[in-house]
Short mmCIF file of C-alpha atoms and ligand atoms in Angstrom, two decimals:
data_model
loop_
_atom_site.label_atom_id
_atom_site.label_comp_id
_atom_site.label_asym_id
_atom_site.label_seq_id
_atom_site.Cartn_x
_atom_site.Cartn_y
_atom_site.Cartn_z
CA UNK A 1 11.14 -14.66 47.56
CA UNK A 2 13.59 -12.41 47.95
CA UNK A 3 17.06 -13.44 49.95
CA UNK A 4 19.14 -11.29 51.94
CA UNK A 5 23.04 -11.30 50.50
CA UNK A 6 25.26 -13.15 52.81
CA UNK A 7 28.33 -11.19 52.16
CA UNK A 8 28.56 -7.62 50.79
CA UNK A 9 31.35 -5.04 50.92
CA UNK A 10 31.81 -2.59 53.53
CA UNK A 11 30.32 0.49 52.07
CA UNK A 12 32.99 2.47 53.66
CA UNK A 13 36.23 0.40 53.43
CA UNK A 14 35.23 -1.96 50.53
CA UNK A 15 36.03 -4.86 52.93
CA UNK A 16 34.12 -8.19 52.58
CA UNK A 17 31.53 -8.50 55.28
CA UNK A 18 29.80 -11.42 56.13
CA UNK A 19 26.05 -11.49 56.99
CA UNK A 20 26.99 -13.24 60.01
CA UNK A 21 29.58 -10.34 61.17
CA UNK A 22 28.17 -8.58 64.44
CA UNK A 23 28.50 -5.22 62.69
CA UNK A 24 27.02 -6.15 59.40
CA UNK A 25 26.63 -4.44 56.96
CA UNK A 26 29.87 -2.67 58.22
CA UNK A 27 33.18 -4.55 58.81
CA UNK A 28 33.67 -2.87 62.14
CA UNK A 29 32.04 -0.26 64.64
CA UNK A 30 34.51 2.20 63.50
CA UNK A 31 32.98 1.93 59.91
CA UNK A 32 29.49 2.30 61.04
CA UNK A 33 30.27 5.21 63.00
CA UNK A 34 31.79 6.73 59.75
CA UNK A 35 28.81 5.69 57.77
CA UNK A 36 26.64 7.86 60.11
CA UNK A 37 28.55 10.90 59.84
CA UNK A 38 28.51 10.45 55.72
CA UNK A 39 24.77 10.15 56.21
CA UNK A 40 24.59 13.39 57.75
CA UNK A 41 26.98 15.13 55.22
CA UNK A 42 25.22 13.26 52.11
CA UNK A 43 27.90 11.41 50.68
CA UNK A 44 25.99 8.00 51.77
CA UNK A 45 27.50 4.80 49.34
CA UNK A 46 25.04 2.06 49.18
CA UNK A 47 26.76 -1.34 49.79
CA UNK A 48 27.30 -3.72 46.88
CA UNK A 49 26.29 -7.13 47.60
CA UNK A 50 28.23 -10.59 46.37
CA UNK A 51 26.01 -12.81 44.83
CA UNK A 52 28.88 -15.14 43.71
CA UNK A 53 28.35 -18.59 45.01
CA UNK A 54 31.99 -19.67 44.76
CA UNK A 55 33.47 -16.10 46.14
CA UNK A 56 30.75 -16.61 49.03
CA UNK A 57 32.29 -20.19 49.60
CA UNK A 58 35.73 -19.25 49.49
CA UNK A 59 34.98 -16.15 51.79
CA UNK A 60 33.44 -18.18 54.24
CA UNK A 61 36.30 -20.53 54.39
CA UNK A 62 38.89 -17.94 54.80
CA UNK A 63 36.88 -16.41 57.86
CA UNK A 64 36.66 -19.90 59.73
CA UNK A 65 40.32 -19.95 59.44
CA UNK A 66 40.97 -16.42 60.69
CA UNK A 67 38.36 -17.22 63.69
CA UNK A 68 40.15 -20.22 64.59
CA UNK A 69 43.35 -18.29 64.52
CA UNK A 70 41.77 -15.43 66.65
CA UNK A 71 40.15 -17.48 68.98
CA UNK A 72 43.87 -19.11 69.86
CA UNK A 73 45.39 -15.68 70.76
CA UNK A 74 42.48 -15.00 73.15
ZN1 ZN B 1 34.83 -1.14 56.74
#
């Protein structure tokens, strides 16, 4: 049974993106658009899945705190 990665690095800017991100596997709409351009120019880079459970745990904790902060601002 294969499992989809819970997080990976944005293929454009190498920022960490969680599978729960709306723009997954990209960090943002901007990078998604850049990726389309790369396909067109033949410079596509494959995403790098993160499989380290400790790192994933840490990243999800960070994400949770960031989300709370952003909700505050909104
Ligand atoms: Zn990106």
